[in-house]
Amino acid sequence: MATLADLAEEPAVQLEVRGPPVPIIERYYTKHYAVDVNGHAREDFCVLQHSNRVCVVCLAPSHVLLSEGEILSVDYQIGKVDRRKNQVSGKRKRGGQKLTPRSPLCLITLKDGKQFILYSCVKAFLLETNENLITNPNLLLSKPLGEGYIAIVMSKLEDADKVCSQLLSEEQYKDALRDSTTGLKFWKVGSRKVFAVILSELERLDKGKGKRKGKEIIRIEDSDSDDV
């Protein structure tokens, strides 16, 4: 089984790959981020993009799952779609399942019964799921940017330059985390633009009564087509 280190040094895409070791990430991959995906607070993802169009979808360090309990199972069957049955062929890896930024990749069930859906975050084709998560689901928590990656996807050639341009850079991501409780945030998830003014955790006194007002969230959404 080849690793992403091998993949990083070869232009041809390998079918069977593993999550990259952290030094390989820093050397060969560019980090992009999607935050509050599908409107769910703290459900943040990291997309590692290589120049050969391969992207590795992972949990971001700020994803709420990393502060939850132990994972019971990872299920790549979403409704009638089984991501594990994805098949690609040829050097150009044709035949992969089409994904939009809001396509679900898998369902996570925690030992306490809570469930989370993990998303693609990019417009691409599925290359493979992470079979290691089936037998060792908590790799998702212990090594989210390595062996615990969610899936490997690849964009069309004509989309290669723009597939991650709609995500946050690492600096923008850090700014978003700093501004997560107050101020103005702007981000994109796929072609969906979300402007959110979050006025929260502000100590507002009601005319000296010492009462604290709750959160006020304003969202303006402009939806475009997400067809691959």
C-alpha positions as a Markdown table, in Angstrom:
| # | Residue | x | y | z |
|---|---|---|---|---|
| 1 | Met | 0.0 | 0.0 | 0.0 |
| 2 | Ala | 1.5 | 3.3 | -1.1 |
| 3 | Thr | 1.5 | 6.3 | 1.2 |
| 4 | Leu | 0.8 | 10.0 | 0.5 |
| 5 | Ala | 4.5 | 10.6 | 0.7 |
| 6 | Asp | 4.9 | 8.4 | -2.4 |
| 7 | Leu | 2.0 | 10.1 | -4.0 |
| 8 | Ala | 3.5 | 13.5 | -3.3 |
| 9 | Glu | 6.6 | 12.7 | -5.3 |
| 10 | Glu | 4.8 | 11.2 | -8.3 |
| 11 | Pro | 2.4 | 12.9 | -10.7 |
| 12 | Ala | 0.3 | 9.8 | -11.1 |
| 13 | Val | -2.5 | 9.3 | -8.6 |
| 14 | Gln | -2.2 | 6.1 | -6.6 |
| 15 | Leu | -5.4 | 4.4 | -5.6 |
| 16 | Glu | -4.4 | 2.9 | -2.2 |
| 17 | Val | -3.0 | 5.6 | 0.0 |
| 18 | Arg | -2.8 | 6.4 | 3.7 |
| 19 | Gly | -2.9 | 9.7 | 5.6 |
| 20 | Pro | 0.3 | 11.6 | 5.3 |
| 21 | Pro | 2.7 | 12.0 | 8.2 |
| 22 | Val | 2.8 | 15.6 | 9.5 |
| 23 | Pro | 6.2 | 16.5 | 8.1 |
| 24 | Ile | 4.9 | 15.3 | 4.7 |
| 25 | Ile | 1.9 | 17.6 | 5.1 |
| 26 | Glu | 4.0 | 20.6 | 5.8 |
| 27 | Arg | 6.3 | 19.9 | 2.8 |
| 28 | Tyr | 3.9 | 18.8 | 0.0 |
| 29 | Tyr | 0.4 | 19.9 | 0.9 |
| 30 | Thr | -1.4 | 23.2 | 1.3 |
| 31 | Lys | -4.0 | 23.4 | 4.1 |
| 32 | His | -7.4 | 24.9 | 3.4 |
| 33 | Tyr | -10.3 | 25.1 | 5.8 |
| 34 | Ala | -14.1 | 25.1 | 5.9 |
| 35 | Val | -15.7 | 26.3 | 9.1 |
| 36 | Asp | -19.2 | 25.9 | 10.6 |
| 37 | Val | -20.0 | 23.6 | 7.6 |
| 38 | Asn | -23.7 | 23.5 | 6.7 |
| 39 | Gly | -24.4 | 26.0 | 9.4 |
| 40 | His | -23.3 | 23.7 | 12.2 |
| 41 | Ala | -21.2 | 25.5 | 14.8 |
| 42 | Arg | -17.6 | 24.2 | 15.2 |
| 43 | Glu | -18.0 | 21.5 | 12.6 |
| 44 | Asp | -14.8 | 22.6 | 10.9 |
| 45 | Phe | -12.8 | 20.7 | 8.3 |
| 46 | Cys | -9.3 | 20.8 | 6.8 |
| 47 | Val | -8.6 | 20.0 | 3.2 |
| 48 | Leu | -5.0 | 19.1 | 2.3 |
| 49 | Gln | -4.4 | 19.9 | -1.4 |
| 50 | His | -1.5 | 18.6 | -3.4 |
| 51 | Ser | -0.5 | 20.1 | -6.8 |
| 52 | Asn | -1.5 | 16.9 | -8.6 |
| 53 | Arg | -5.2 | 17.7 | -7.8 |
| 54 | Val | -5.5 | 15.1 | -5.0 |
| 55 | Cys | -7.2 | 16.5 | -1.8 |
| 56 | Val | -7.3 | 14.8 | 1.6 |
| 57 | Val | -10.4 | 15.6 | 3.6 |
| 58 | Cys | -9.7 | 15.7 | 7.4 |
| 59 | Leu | -11.1 | 17.1 | 10.6 |
| 60 | Ala | -9.8 | 20.5 | 11.5 |
| 61 | Pro | -8.2 | 20.9 | 14.9 |
| 62 | Ser | -11.3 | 23.0 | 16.0 |
| 63 | His | -13.9 | 20.4 | 15.0 |
| 64 | Val | -16.3 | 19.7 | 17.9 |
| 65 | Leu | -15.7 | 16.0 | 17.6 |
| 66 | Leu | -12.2 | 16.4 | 19.0 |
| 67 | Ser | -13.7 | 17.6 | 22.3 |
| 68 | Glu | -16.4 | 14.9 | 22.4 |
| 69 | Gly | -16.2 | 11.4 | 23.7 |
| 70 | Glu | -15.0 | 8.1 | 22.2 |
| 71 | Ile | -16.2 | 7.1 | 18.7 |
| 72 | Leu | -18.2 | 3.9 | 18.5 |
| 73 | Ser | -18.4 | 3.6 | 14.7 |
| 74 | Val | -17.7 | 5.2 | 11.3 |
| 75 | Asp | -20.3 | 4.4 | 8.6 |
| 76 | Tyr | -19.6 | 5.3 | 5.0 |
| 77 | Gln | -23.1 | 4.3 | 4.0 |
| 78 | Ile | -25.2 | 7.5 | 3.8 |
| 79 | Gly | -28.8 | 6.6 | 2.9 |
| 80 | Lys | -28.7 | 4.6 | -0.3 |
| 81 | Val | -25.1 | 5.6 | -1.1 |
| 82 | Asp | -22.2 | 3.4 | 0.1 |
| 83 | Arg | -19.0 | 5.4 | -0.2 |
| 84 | Arg | -17.0 | 2.2 | 0.3 |
| 85 | Lys | -18.3 | 0.8 | -2.9 |
| 86 | Asn | -16.8 | 3.7 | -4.9 |
| 87 | Gln | -14.7 | 2.4 | -7.8 |
| 88 | Val | -12.3 | 4.3 | -10.0 |
| 89 | Ser | -10.3 | 3.0 | -13.0 |
| 90 | Gly | -7.5 | 4.0 | -15.3 |
| 91 | Lys | -4.7 | 6.5 | -14.9 |
| 92 | Arg | -7.2 | 9.4 | -14.7 |
| 93 | Lys | -9.2 | 7.6 | -12.0 |
| 94 | Arg | -12.5 | 7.8 | -13.8 |
| 95 | Gly | -15.8 | 6.6 | -12.3 |
| 96 | Gly | -15.5 | 8.0 | -8.8 |
| 97 | Gln | -18.6 | 9.2 | -7.0 |
| 98 | Lys | -19.4 | 12.8 | -7.6 |
| 99 | Leu | -19.2 | 15.1 | -4.6 |
| 100 | Thr | -20.3 | 18.6 | -4.0 |
| 101 | Pro | -19.1 | 20.7 | -1.0 |
| 102 | Arg | -22.1 | 19.6 | 1.0 |
| 103 | Ser | -22.0 | 15.9 | 0.1 |
| 104 | Pro | -21.9 | 13.7 | 3.2 |
| 105 | Leu | -19.0 | 11.3 | 3.3 |
| 106 | Cys | -19.8 | 9.3 | 6.5 |
| 107 | Leu | -21.8 | 9.1 | 9.7 |
| 108 | Ile | -20.0 | 9.2 | 13.0 |
| 109 | Thr | -21.6 | 7.6 | 16.1 |
| 110 | Leu | -20.2 | 8.3 | 19.5 |
| 111 | Lys | -20.4 | 5.9 | 22.5 |
| 112 | Asp | -22.9 | 8.2 | 24.1 |
| 113 | Gly | -25.2 | 8.0 | 21.1 |
| 114 | Lys | -24.5 | 11.4 | 19.6 |
| 115 | Gln | -24.1 | 11.4 | 15.8 |
| 116 | Phe | -22.2 | 13.7 | 13.4 |
| 117 | Ile | -22.1 | 13.8 | 9.6 |
| 118 | Leu | -18.8 | 14.5 | 7.9 |
| 119 | Tyr | -18.8 | 16.4 | 4.6 |
| 120 | Ser | -16.7 | 16.6 | 1.5 |
| 121 | Cys | -16.3 | 20.4 | 1.6 |
| 122 | Val | -15.1 | 20.5 | -2.0 |
| 123 | Lys | -16.4 | 19.8 | -5.5 |
| 124 | Ala | -14.6 | 16.7 | -6.6 |
| 125 | Phe | -14.7 | 13.0 | -7.3 |
| 126 | Leu | -14.2 | 10.4 | -4.6 |
| 127 | Leu | -11.0 | 8.3 | -4.9 |
| 128 | Glu | -11.2 | 6.3 | -1.7 |
| 129 | Thr | -12.5 | 6.2 | 1.9 |
| 130 | Asn | -10.3 | 5.4 | 4.9 |
| 131 | Glu | -10.8 | 1.8 | 5.6 |
| 132 | Asn | -8.7 | 2.1 | 8.8 |
| 133 | Leu | -11.5 | 4.0 | 10.4 |
| 134 | Ile | -13.8 | 1.0 | 10.1 |
| 135 | Thr | -11.7 | -1.1 | 12.5 |
| 136 | Asn | -10.1 | 1.8 | 14.4 |
| 137 | Pro | -12.6 | 4.7 | 14.4 |
| 138 | Asn | -10.7 | 6.7 | 17.0 |
| 139 | Leu | -7.9 | 7.4 | 14.6 |
| 140 | Leu | -10.2 | 10.2 | 13.6 |
| 141 | Leu | -9.5 | 11.8 | 17.0 |
| 142 | Ser | -5.9 | 10.8 | 17.7 |
| 143 | Lys | -4.5 | 11.4 | 14.2 |
| 144 | Pro | -7.0 | 13.6 | 12.3 |
| 145 | Leu | -4.4 | 15.0 | 9.9 |
| 146 | Gly | -2.7 | 11.7 | 9.3 |
| 147 | Glu | -3.9 | 8.1 | 9.5 |
| 148 | Gly | -7.3 | 9.4 | 10.7 |
| 149 | Tyr | -8.2 | 11.2 | 7.5 |
| 150 | Ile | -11.8 | 10.9 | 6.2 |
| 151 | Ala | -11.5 | 10.5 | 2.5 |
| 152 | Ile | -9.3 | 11.2 | -0.5 |
| 153 | Val | -10.8 | 13.1 | -3.4 |
| 154 | Met | -9.7 | 14.6 | -6.7 |
| 155 | Ser | -11.0 | 17.6 | -8.7 |
| 156 | Lys | -11.5 | 17.9 | -12.4 |
| 157 | Leu | -8.5 | 19.3 | -14.2 |
| 158 | Glu | -10.3 | 22.4 | -15.1 |
| 159 | Asp | -11.4 | 22.9 | -11.5 |
| 160 | Ala | -7.9 | 22.3 | -10.0 |
| 161 | Asp | -7.1 | 26.0 | -9.4 |
| 162 | Lys | -10.4 | 27.0 | -8.0 |
| 163 | Val | -11.6 | 23.9 | -6.0 |
| 164 | Cys | -10.0 | 25.1 | -2.8 |
| 165 | Ser | -10.0 | 28.9 | -3.5 |
| 166 | Gln | -13.5 | 29.0 | -2.0 |
| 167 | Leu | -12.1 | 27.7 | 1.3 |
| 168 | Leu | -10.2 | 29.6 | 4.0 |
| 169 | Ser | -6.4 | 29.8 | 4.0 |
| 170 | Glu | -4.6 | 28.9 | 7.2 |
| 171 | Glu | -4.3 | 32.5 | 8.2 |
| 172 | Gln | -8.0 | 33.2 | 7.5 |
| 173 | Tyr | -8.9 | 30.1 | 9.5 |
| 174 | Lys | -6.9 | 31.3 | 12.5 |
| 175 | Asp | -8.6 | 34.7 | 12.2 |
| 176 | Ala | -12.0 | 33.0 | 12.1 |
| 177 | Leu | -11.2 | 31.1 | 15.3 |
| 178 | Arg | -10.1 | 34.4 | 17.0 |
| 179 | Asp | -13.3 | 36.0 | 15.9 |
| 180 | Ser | -15.6 | 33.1 | 16.6 |
| 181 | Thr | -17.3 | 34.8 | 19.5 |
| 182 | Thr | -17.5 | 38.4 | 18.4 |
| 183 | Gly | -17.1 | 40.6 | 15.3 |
| 184 | Leu | -17.5 | 40.0 | 11.5 |
| 185 | Lys | -16.8 | 36.7 | 9.8 |
| 186 | Phe | -16.9 | 35.9 | 6.1 |
| 187 | Trp | -16.4 | 32.5 | 4.7 |
| 188 | Lys | -17.4 | 30.2 | 1.8 |
| 189 | Val | -18.3 | 26.6 | 1.8 |
| 190 | Gly | -18.4 | 25.5 | -1.8 |
| 191 | Ser | -20.2 | 28.0 | -3.9 |
| 192 | Arg | -22.4 | 29.1 | -1.0 |
| 193 | Lys | -21.5 | 32.5 | 0.4 |
| 194 | Val | -22.3 | 33.1 | 4.0 |
| 195 | Phe | -21.9 | 36.5 | 5.7 |
| 196 | Ala | -22.4 | 36.2 | 9.4 |
| 197 | Val | -22.4 | 38.9 | 11.9 |
| 198 | Ile | -22.1 | 37.3 | 15.3 |
| 199 | Leu | -22.7 | 39.5 | 18.3 |
| 200 | Ser | -22.3 | 37.1 | 21.2 |
| 201 | Glu | -20.6 | 36.9 | 24.6 |
| 202 | Leu | -20.9 | 40.7 | 24.9 |
| 203 | Glu | -21.6 | 42.1 | 28.3 |
| 204 | Arg | -24.6 | 44.3 | 27.6 |
| 205 | Leu | -26.3 | 45.8 | 30.5 |
| 206 | Asp | -30.1 | 46.6 | 30.4 |
| 207 | Lys | -30.1 | 50.1 | 31.9 |
| 208 | Gly | -28.2 | 49.1 | 34.9 |
| 209 | Lys | -30.2 | 45.9 | 35.7 |
| 210 | Gly | -27.1 | 43.8 | 35.1 |
| 211 | Lys | -28.9 | 41.5 | 32.6 |
| 212 | Arg | -27.0 | 39.9 | 29.8 |
| 213 | Lys | -28.4 | 39.6 | 26.4 |
| 214 | Gly | -28.1 | 36.4 | 24.4 |
| 215 | Lys | -26.7 | 35.7 | 21.0 |
| 216 | Glu | -27.8 | 37.6 | 17.9 |
| 217 | Ile | -26.9 | 35.9 | 14.6 |
| 218 | Ile | -27.6 | 37.3 | 11.2 |
| 219 | Arg | -27.0 | 35.2 | 8.1 |
| 220 | Ile | -27.3 | 36.2 | 4.4 |
| 221 | Glu | -27.0 | 33.3 | 2.0 |
| 222 | Asp | -26.6 | 33.3 | -1.7 |
| 223 | Ser | -26.9 | 29.8 | -3.1 |
| 224 | Asp | -25.4 | 28.8 | -6.4 |
| 225 | Ser | -25.5 | 25.4 | -8.2 |
| 226 | Asp | -23.2 | 22.8 | -6.7 |
| 227 | Asp | -23.4 | 20.3 | -9.5 |
| 228 | Val | -20.2 | 18.5 | -10.4 |
